[in-house]
Amino acid sequence: MRTESHPAPERGRSRRRLEDDRFLRGQGRYVDDLREPGELHAHVLRAPLAHAKITHLDVSAAAAAPGVRAVYTGADLLAAGIGPLPCDVKIAAVSPLVVPPRHALAVGRVRHVGEPVAFVVADTAEAARDAAELIEVSYEDLPAAIDAAAALRPGAPVLWAEAPGNLAFRFQKGDREAVAAAFGEAATVVELELENNRVVIAPLEPRAALGRYDAGGDAFELLLSGQDVHAIRRDLAEAVFHMPLDRIQLIAPDVGGGFGGKNILYPEWVLVLFAARALGRPVRWTSDRSEDFLSSVQGRDNRTRGRLALDREGRFLALEVDTVADMGAYLSALGPLIPTNSASAAMAGVYAIPAVFMDVRGAFTNTVPVDAYRGAGKPEANYLIERLVGLAAHRTGIPAVELRRRNIVSTFPHRSALGMTIEAGAFGASLDVVLEAADAAGFEARRKAAEARGRLRGLGLACFMETARGVPGEWARVEFEPDGAVALLVGTQSNGQGHETTFPQVAADLLGLPVERFRYVQADTRRIRRGAGHGGARSLHQGGAALVKAIEAMLDKARPIAAQLLQTRAEALSFENGLFRGEGDRSVSLAAVAEAAREAGQEGLFGEVDNPLDLVTFPNGCQVAEVEIDPETGHLTLERYVAVDDYGTLINPLLTEGQVQGGLAQGIGQALHERTFYDPATGQLLTASLMDYGLPRAADLPDIEVRFNPVPSAANPLGVKGSGQAGCIGAPQTIMLAILDALAPLGVESLDMPATPERLWRAIRGRAAAA
């Protein structure tokens, strides 16, 4: 029998991404690279006003323009029975949950700048864009509600009759009475009002889609730059087109970043399919960068008043949280989950706080809808508690490190006040390691040297804890293909994380085959039967666990075939290094077993599972930032950033480090540069391009140092914890605490993100004027 040599172990190996070879050679397959014979091009006419009635809409001139095939309006979609985009999330402790209809094209009224009004389809993109200029639209301008807190006050302009006072929902969780009692007994109470600034989700690849329709089968196919193809497919079938699920297929080829913003159904996905069916031709739409700013969901945006109670020894007694969360003009698919269930899971961070109570109000405003952005609720929760801890240290005089040590969770499993059971961790150990790694002991010398140069220097220390799982459960299938390759079909999905490398690394060790033998298959509903895509740092936790079980199922099928080939009993066989071994030296390779299965006329050798895993993992860590500020200009430099984090067992440390560094860059961006700003009077987006919106550049970032302090998780067979979102969760508070430490000699106790030079200069000048 043919045998194969056993490759070196893959799990734990820092292997560069296998997929990078094709990306660097220009062989990536993005939606805009895939051309279809006879395809048409679409352009979306968008609302120029934040809130207005549509009093006149005439598309006849545009429809008659050269090269134009059709122009559609909201009335056309209604007449065809096209349903609105759904938001069908289930959240306990919410009352009410108002979900107004969100049509793919506006019907009667527009509620944010950039809302789709008409859809032009033409032979070329230029012809569609030119024709859109010929559409006649008249609007009756209406008062707009732009600020979420103001939108909830009496007398504010109302967006929806079914949502009086613009209240989308109210969420309350925790023990209000226990919290009130703890505050009554507290020796110290600290309070902060914080803004978690709205940010634009700006992946390298804007959204794009290509819709096709098969008239013979009455079936759709949608190619899209998306992250969760099965959920989007379900929404299209059940809520929008009202047709059987198997008549809609979705394929996401290579995706150039998503960060949560591509997890959901968008109006344009509906429109390209609708037009493809009506015209009998494929229809393509690709967003440009400014259009993406106006039409893709945005992230964060809440205002929170937090109160923390401490006893005389500095032990935390209770946490009270009152949040107004801006939902934008519509409830996006996952939007209400973020400030409610998602935030509550991590609200106390790494600390043992006996009593917690949350009160969250979601507000409708005349702005782009808000949905998931990297971390989705956990960054907001960790930011709040760490800022409160920093203020408590300042007010009580207890050093920030000591205050954290007194309150950090040290006994496991630990059940939080809001019901999460944290399985294990080394929170305190990470705190000690990061202080040494960042040379915290030598900071005072560096501060004095900065003072001699006329600079303010600050050191920020903060912790974080994520609750990672995403949608519970995942599907996987492993199958030998006719050419001898092994296909790994998994319902999770990469948009840049490196799944084509890490999943084969897992399979290579379990099957004893070279990593190059595997083909990773994702994001194609024709081949992937089920799956929950990407989100919640779930890929290796959920998808990896399903893959392990699918491999076990395949080996169970292979064992009796191997026994027949070796003329022995199945129970007498062992499997190791890609070989089934019997008595003596007799063995047969797994590849030979797969060939025998195919030759016997069977479907082939495969294993398939639906793994109903619903456990949560708890990535965590401690991080240190060091900043220097020029008090004359407010200019800030981030001198150093050190992270010591726990992501459980590391499949590929190199890729894990890359994921963390990318998340840290986005968290640093929110802390120092990024803010989505709407004109408070008109609702115009004033940061609608990269000329106005401040993304971090390489020059803004130091050499980010990432170290690992792993505690394997028992929640999955790989021992992994999610790493994709952690940087975004840990960085904002770490940066802001470093800034506040630098400004502490001036008496500055609080500052909101982003800490731009102007905002820093004003804070410094304000304290100088007060003095």
Short mmCIF file of N, CA and C in Angstrom, two decimals, residues 440-570:
data_model
loop_
_atom_site.label_atom_id
_atom_site.label_comp_id
_atom_site.label_asym_id
_atom_site.label_seq_id
_atom_site.Cartn_x
_atom_site.Cartn_y
_atom_site.Cartn_z
N ALA A 440 7.33 50.00 32.73
CA ALA A 440 6.58 51.01 33.49
C ALA A 440 7.42 51.59 34.62
N ALA A 441 8.33 50.79 35.15
CA ALA A 441 9.16 51.27 36.26
C ALA A 441 10.05 52.44 35.83
N GLY A 442 10.41 52.49 34.57
CA GLY A 442 11.27 53.58 34.10
C GLY A 442 10.53 54.76 33.52
N PHE A 443 9.20 54.76 33.67
CA PHE A 443 8.42 55.82 33.02
C PHE A 443 8.70 57.20 33.61
N GLU A 444 8.83 57.32 34.93
CA GLU A 444 9.00 58.64 35.53
C GLU A 444 10.25 59.34 34.99
N ALA A 445 11.29 58.57 34.73
CA ALA A 445 12.49 59.17 34.13
C ALA A 445 12.18 59.70 32.73
N ARG A 446 11.38 58.96 31.98
CA ARG A 446 11.03 59.42 30.63
C ARG A 446 10.11 60.63 30.70
N ARG A 447 9.23 60.68 31.71
CA ARG A 447 8.36 61.83 31.86
C ARG A 447 9.18 63.10 32.15
N LYS A 448 10.15 62.97 33.06
CA LYS A 448 10.97 64.14 33.40
C LYS A 448 11.79 64.61 32.21
N ALA A 449 12.29 63.67 31.42
CA ALA A 449 13.04 64.05 30.22
C ALA A 449 12.14 64.80 29.24
N ALA A 450 10.89 64.37 29.13
CA ALA A 450 9.94 65.07 28.26
C ALA A 450 9.65 66.48 28.78
N GLU A 451 9.48 66.61 30.08
CA GLU A 451 9.23 67.93 30.68
C GLU A 451 10.38 68.88 30.38
N ALA A 452 11.59 68.37 30.40
CA ALA A 452 12.75 69.21 30.10
C ALA A 452 12.72 69.72 28.67
N ARG A 453 12.03 68.98 27.79
CA ARG A 453 11.88 69.41 26.40
C ARG A 453 10.59 70.18 26.17
N GLY A 454 9.87 70.48 27.25
CA GLY A 454 8.62 71.23 27.13
C GLY A 454 7.45 70.39 26.68
N ARG A 455 7.51 69.08 26.90
CA ARG A 455 6.45 68.18 26.47
C ARG A 455 5.77 67.56 27.67
N LEU A 456 4.51 67.13 27.44
CA LEU A 456 3.74 66.38 28.44
C LEU A 456 3.77 64.91 28.04
N ARG A 457 4.12 64.04 28.97
CA ARG A 457 4.20 62.61 28.65
C ARG A 457 3.28 61.84 29.57
N GLY A 458 2.59 60.86 29.04
CA GLY A 458 1.65 60.08 29.83
C GLY A 458 1.75 58.61 29.54
N LEU A 459 1.45 57.82 30.58
CA LEU A 459 1.42 56.36 30.47
C LEU A 459 0.00 55.88 30.77
N GLY A 460 -0.55 55.12 29.86
CA GLY A 460 -1.90 54.58 30.05
C GLY A 460 -1.87 53.07 30.17
N LEU A 461 -2.53 52.56 31.19
CA LEU A 461 -2.67 51.11 31.38
C LEU A 461 -4.14 50.78 31.39
N ALA A 462 -4.53 49.77 30.63
CA ALA A 462 -5.94 49.36 30.62
C ALA A 462 -6.02 47.87 30.32
N CYS A 463 -7.13 47.30 30.74
CA CYS A 463 -7.40 45.88 30.49
C CYS A 463 -8.60 45.76 29.55
N PHE A 464 -8.84 44.57 29.06
CA PHE A 464 -10.05 44.33 28.27
C PHE A 464 -10.44 42.87 28.40
N MET A 465 -11.72 42.60 28.17
CA MET A 465 -12.22 41.24 28.06
C MET A 465 -13.31 41.21 27.02
N GLU A 466 -13.19 40.27 26.10
CA GLU A 466 -14.20 40.09 25.06
C GLU A 466 -15.00 38.83 25.36
N THR A 467 -16.25 38.82 24.94
CA THR A 467 -17.06 37.61 24.97
C THR A 467 -17.27 37.18 23.53
N ALA A 468 -16.52 36.17 23.08
CA ALA A 468 -16.45 35.82 21.67
C ALA A 468 -17.20 34.52 21.40
N ARG A 469 -18.11 34.60 20.47
CA ARG A 469 -18.82 33.42 19.99
C ARG A 469 -19.52 33.72 18.68
N GLY A 470 -20.17 34.90 18.60
CA GLY A 470 -21.01 35.16 17.45
C GLY A 470 -22.23 34.25 17.48
N VAL A 471 -22.79 33.99 16.31
CA VAL A 471 -23.93 33.09 16.21
C VAL A 471 -23.49 31.70 16.63
N PRO A 472 -24.23 31.03 17.51
CA PRO A 472 -23.82 29.69 17.96
C PRO A 472 -23.95 28.65 16.86
N GLY A 473 -23.07 27.65 16.93
CA GLY A 473 -23.16 26.52 16.02
C GLY A 473 -22.53 26.80 14.67
N GLU A 474 -22.02 25.72 14.03
CA GLU A 474 -21.44 25.87 12.70
C GLU A 474 -21.44 24.54 11.97
N TRP A 475 -21.43 24.62 10.64
CA TRP A 475 -21.44 23.47 9.74
C TRP A 475 -20.07 23.32 9.10
N ALA A 476 -19.66 22.08 8.87
CA ALA A 476 -18.41 21.83 8.15
C ALA A 476 -18.49 20.50 7.44
N ARG A 477 -17.73 20.40 6.36
CA ARG A 477 -17.64 19.15 5.59
C ARG A 477 -16.19 19.01 5.11
N VAL A 478 -15.67 17.83 5.19
CA VAL A 478 -14.33 17.51 4.69
C VAL A 478 -14.48 16.39 3.68
N GLU A 479 -13.91 16.55 2.48
CA GLU A 479 -14.10 15.53 1.45
C GLU A 479 -12.86 15.41 0.57
N PHE A 480 -12.53 14.19 0.22
CA PHE A 480 -11.47 13.95 -0.75
C PHE A 480 -12.03 14.18 -2.16
N GLU A 481 -11.31 14.97 -2.94
CA GLU A 481 -11.72 15.26 -4.31
C GLU A 481 -11.03 14.31 -5.28
N PRO A 482 -11.53 14.18 -6.51
CA PRO A 482 -10.96 13.20 -7.45
C PRO A 482 -9.47 13.38 -7.72
N ASP A 483 -8.96 14.63 -7.63
CA ASP A 483 -7.55 14.84 -7.91
C ASP A 483 -6.65 14.60 -6.70
N GLY A 484 -7.24 14.12 -5.60
CA GLY A 484 -6.46 13.82 -4.41
C GLY A 484 -6.40 14.94 -3.40
N ALA A 485 -6.86 16.13 -3.77
CA ALA A 485 -6.91 17.22 -2.81
C ALA A 485 -8.03 16.98 -1.80
N VAL A 486 -7.92 17.61 -0.65
CA VAL A 486 -8.93 17.50 0.39
C VAL A 486 -9.61 18.86 0.54
N ALA A 487 -10.90 18.89 0.28
CA ALA A 487 -11.66 20.13 0.39
C ALA A 487 -12.16 20.31 1.82
N LEU A 488 -11.94 21.51 2.35
CA LEU A 488 -12.45 21.89 3.66
C LEU A 488 -13.55 22.91 3.44
N LEU A 489 -14.79 22.48 3.62
CA LEU A 489 -15.94 23.35 3.42
C LEU A 489 -16.47 23.77 4.79
N VAL A 490 -16.41 25.05 5.07
CA VAL A 490 -16.76 25.55 6.40
C VAL A 490 -17.67 26.75 6.26
N GLY A 491 -18.65 26.86 7.17
CA GLY A 491 -19.64 27.93 7.09
C GLY A 491 -19.16 29.26 7.59
N THR A 492 -17.96 29.32 8.20
CA THR A 492 -17.38 30.61 8.53
C THR A 492 -16.75 31.21 7.29
N GLN A 493 -16.29 32.44 7.38
CA GLN A 493 -15.83 33.11 6.17
C GLN A 493 -14.73 34.11 6.48
N SER A 494 -13.72 34.12 5.62
CA SER A 494 -12.62 35.07 5.74
C SER A 494 -12.89 36.30 4.90
N ASN A 495 -12.52 37.45 5.42
CA ASN A 495 -12.43 38.65 4.58
C ASN A 495 -11.07 39.31 4.81
N GLY A 496 -10.05 38.45 4.98
CA GLY A 496 -8.69 38.92 5.14
C GLY A 496 -7.95 38.32 6.30
N GLN A 497 -8.60 37.45 7.10
CA GLN A 497 -7.98 36.95 8.32
C GLN A 497 -6.96 35.83 8.09
N GLY A 498 -7.05 35.11 6.96
CA GLY A 498 -6.11 34.04 6.71
C GLY A 498 -6.67 32.65 6.89
N HIS A 499 -7.98 32.47 6.70
CA HIS A 499 -8.60 31.15 6.89
C HIS A 499 -8.02 30.10 5.95
N GLU A 500 -7.60 30.51 4.76
CA GLU A 500 -7.06 29.54 3.80
C GLU A 500 -5.74 28.95 4.28
N THR A 501 -5.18 29.54 5.31
CA THR A 501 -3.95 29.02 5.90
C THR A 501 -4.23 28.29 7.21
N THR A 502 -4.97 28.92 8.11
CA THR A 502 -5.14 28.35 9.44
C THR A 502 -6.01 27.09 9.44
N PHE A 503 -7.08 27.06 8.66
CA PHE A 503 -7.91 25.86 8.64
C PHE A 503 -7.15 24.66 8.05
N PRO A 504 -6.42 24.81 6.95
CA PRO A 504 -5.57 23.70 6.51
C PRO A 504 -4.51 23.31 7.53
N GLN A 505 -4.00 24.26 8.32
CA GLN A 505 -3.04 23.88 9.36
C GLN A 505 -3.68 22.94 10.38
N VAL A 506 -4.91 23.24 10.76
CA VAL A 506 -5.62 22.36 11.69
C VAL A 506 -5.82 20.98 11.06
N ALA A 507 -6.30 20.96 9.82
CA ALA A 507 -6.57 19.68 9.17
C ALA A 507 -5.30 18.89 8.91
N ALA A 508 -4.22 19.58 8.59
CA ALA A 508 -2.96 18.90 8.30
C ALA A 508 -2.49 18.07 9.49
N ASP A 509 -2.60 18.63 10.68
CA ASP A 509 -2.17 17.88 11.85
C ASP A 509 -3.10 16.72 12.17
N LEU A 510 -4.39 16.92 11.99
CA LEU A 510 -5.34 15.86 12.32
C LEU A 510 -5.28 14.71 11.32
N LEU A 511 -4.98 15.01 10.06
CA LEU A 511 -4.99 13.98 9.02
C LEU A 511 -3.60 13.53 8.61
N GLY A 512 -2.55 14.24 9.10
CA GLY A 512 -1.20 13.83 8.76
C GLY A 512 -0.86 14.02 7.31
N LEU A 513 -1.41 15.07 6.68
CA LEU A 513 -1.15 15.36 5.27
C LEU A 513 -0.50 16.73 5.16
N PRO A 514 0.26 16.99 4.09
CA PRO A 514 0.86 18.32 3.91
C PRO A 514 -0.21 19.39 3.78
N VAL A 515 0.08 20.56 4.30
CA VAL A 515 -0.90 21.64 4.30
C VAL A 515 -1.30 22.04 2.88
N GLU A 516 -0.41 21.81 1.92
CA GLU A 516 -0.71 22.17 0.53
C GLU A 516 -1.77 21.27 -0.11
N ARG A 517 -2.09 20.14 0.54
CA ARG A 517 -3.07 19.22 -0.03
C ARG A 517 -4.51 19.71 0.14
N PHE A 518 -4.71 20.77 0.93
CA PHE A 518 -6.07 21.17 1.30
C PHE A 518 -6.55 22.37 0.48
N ARG A 519 -7.85 22.37 0.21
CA ARG A 519 -8.52 23.50 -0.44
C ARG A 519 -9.61 24.01 0.48
N TYR A 520 -9.51 25.26 0.85
CA TYR A 520 -10.51 25.86 1.73
C TYR A 520 -11.63 26.45 0.88
N VAL A 521 -12.87 26.04 1.16
CA VAL A 521 -14.03 26.48 0.39
C VAL A 521 -14.97 27.23 1.33
N GLN A 522 -15.38 28.42 0.94
CA GLN A 522 -16.21 29.25 1.81
C GLN A 522 -17.17 30.10 0.98
N ALA A 523 -18.16 30.66 1.66
CA ALA A 523 -19.00 31.75 1.14
C ALA A 523 -19.63 31.45 -0.21
N ASP A 524 -20.10 30.24 -0.39
CA ASP A 524 -20.79 29.84 -1.62
C ASP A 524 -21.94 28.93 -1.20
N THR A 525 -23.16 29.47 -1.25
CA THR A 525 -24.30 28.70 -0.76
C THR A 525 -24.62 27.50 -1.64
N ARG A 526 -24.02 27.40 -2.82
CA ARG A 526 -24.21 26.22 -3.65
C ARG A 526 -23.46 25.02 -3.07
N ARG A 527 -22.35 25.27 -2.38
CA ARG A 527 -21.54 24.18 -1.83
C ARG A 527 -21.58 24.13 -0.31
N ILE A 528 -21.71 25.29 0.31
CA ILE A 528 -21.75 25.36 1.77
C ILE A 528 -23.23 25.34 2.18
N ARG A 529 -23.65 24.26 2.80
CA ARG A 529 -25.08 24.09 3.05
C ARG A 529 -25.62 25.05 4.08
N ARG A 530 -24.83 25.28 5.11
CA ARG A 530 -25.26 26.17 6.19
C ARG A 530 -24.03 26.89 6.72
N GLY A 531 -24.26 27.93 7.49
CA GLY A 531 -23.12 28.62 8.08
C GLY A 531 -23.52 30.00 8.56
N ALA A 532 -22.76 30.51 9.51
CA ALA A 532 -23.05 31.83 10.08
C ALA A 532 -21.96 32.83 9.78
N GLY A 533 -21.08 32.52 8.83
CA GLY A 533 -20.13 33.49 8.34
C GLY A 533 -19.18 34.01 9.40
N HIS A 534 -18.82 35.25 9.21
CA HIS A 534 -17.84 35.89 10.08
C HIS A 534 -18.54 36.87 11.01
N GLY A 535 -18.08 36.98 12.22
CA GLY A 535 -18.63 37.93 13.18
C GLY A 535 -18.51 37.39 14.58
N GLY A 536 -18.18 38.25 15.53
CA GLY A 536 -18.07 37.82 16.91
C GLY A 536 -16.82 37.02 17.20
N ALA A 537 -15.76 37.18 16.38
CA ALA A 537 -14.50 36.44 16.57
C ALA A 537 -14.79 34.94 16.72
N ARG A 538 -15.59 34.40 15.81
CA ARG A 538 -16.12 33.05 15.96
C ARG A 538 -15.43 32.01 15.07
N SER A 539 -14.57 32.43 14.16
CA SER A 539 -14.19 31.54 13.07
C SER A 539 -13.52 30.25 13.55
N LEU A 540 -12.41 30.35 14.29
CA LEU A 540 -11.75 29.12 14.73
C LEU A 540 -12.50 28.46 15.89
N HIS A 541 -13.12 29.27 16.73
CA HIS A 541 -13.90 28.71 17.84
C HIS A 541 -15.06 27.87 17.32
N GLN A 542 -15.87 28.45 16.44
CA GLN A 542 -17.03 27.73 15.91
C GLN A 542 -16.67 26.89 14.69
N GLY A 543 -16.06 27.53 13.69
CA GLY A 543 -15.72 26.81 12.47
C GLY A 543 -14.65 25.76 12.68
N GLY A 544 -13.63 26.09 13.48
CA GLY A 544 -12.58 25.12 13.75
C GLY A 544 -13.10 23.91 14.51
N ALA A 545 -13.99 24.16 15.48
CA ALA A 545 -14.58 23.04 16.23
C ALA A 545 -15.40 22.14 15.30
N ALA A 546 -16.17 22.75 14.39
CA ALA A 546 -16.94 21.95 13.44
C ALA A 546 -16.02 21.17 12.51
N LEU A 547 -14.91 21.79 12.10
CA LEU A 547 -13.97 21.10 11.22
C LEU A 547 -13.38 19.87 11.91
N VAL A 548 -13.02 20.00 13.16
CA VAL A 548 -12.47 18.86 13.90
C VAL A 548 -13.47 17.71 13.91
N LYS A 549 -14.73 18.02 14.18
CA LYS A 549 -15.75 16.97 14.24
C LYS A 549 -16.02 16.37 12.86
N ALA A 550 -15.95 17.19 11.80
CA ALA A 550 -16.13 16.66 10.45
C ALA A 550 -14.99 15.72 10.09
N ILE A 551 -13.78 16.05 10.50
CA ILE A 551 -12.64 15.17 10.25
C ILE A 551 -12.82 13.86 11.01
N GLU A 552 -13.27 13.95 12.26
CA GLU A 552 -13.52 12.73 13.04
C GLU A 552 -14.58 11.86 12.35
N ALA A 553 -15.62 12.51 11.82
CA ALA A 553 -16.67 11.75 11.12
C ALA A 553 -16.12 11.07 9.87
N MET A 554 -15.23 11.77 9.15
CA MET A 554 -14.64 11.17 7.96
C MET A 554 -13.75 9.98 8.32
N LEU A 555 -12.98 10.10 9.38
CA LEU A 555 -12.13 8.99 9.79
C LEU A 555 -12.96 7.79 10.24
N ASP A 556 -14.11 8.05 10.86
CA ASP A 556 -15.00 6.95 11.23
C ASP A 556 -15.48 6.19 10.00
N LYS A 557 -15.75 6.93 8.90
CA LYS A 557 -16.16 6.27 7.66
C LYS A 557 -15.00 5.53 7.00
N ALA A 558 -13.80 6.09 7.17
CA ALA A 558 -12.63 5.50 6.51
C ALA A 558 -12.19 4.20 7.19
N ARG A 559 -12.44 4.09 8.48
CA ARG A 559 -11.88 2.98 9.25
C ARG A 559 -12.32 1.60 8.71
N PRO A 560 -13.62 1.33 8.47
CA PRO A 560 -13.97 0.00 7.96
C PRO A 560 -13.42 -0.27 6.56
N ILE A 561 -13.25 0.78 5.74
CA ILE A 561 -12.65 0.58 4.41
C ILE A 561 -11.19 0.20 4.57
N ALA A 562 -10.48 0.90 5.47
CA ALA A 562 -9.09 0.56 5.73
C ALA A 562 -8.96 -0.86 6.27
N ALA A 563 -9.88 -1.25 7.14
CA ALA A 563 -9.84 -2.60 7.68
C ALA A 563 -10.00 -3.65 6.59
N GLN A 564 -10.89 -3.36 5.64
CA GLN A 564 -11.08 -4.30 4.54
C GLN A 564 -9.81 -4.41 3.69
N LEU A 565 -9.16 -3.25 3.43
CA LEU A 565 -7.93 -3.26 2.63
C LEU A 565 -6.81 -4.02 3.34
N LEU A 566 -6.77 -3.94 4.65
CA LEU A 566 -5.72 -4.59 5.43
C LEU A 566 -6.12 -5.98 5.92
N GLN A 567 -7.37 -6.35 5.61
CA GLN A 567 -7.86 -7.67 6.02
C GLN A 567 -7.72 -7.86 7.53
N THR A 568 -8.27 -6.88 8.25
CA THR A 568 -8.23 -6.94 9.70
C THR A 568 -9.51 -6.33 10.25
N ARG A 569 -9.62 -6.37 11.58
CA ARG A 569 -10.80 -5.80 12.23
C ARG A 569 -10.67 -4.28 12.35
N ALA A 570 -11.78 -3.55 12.15
CA ALA A 570 -11.74 -2.08 12.22
C ALA A 570 -11.29 -1.60 13.58
#
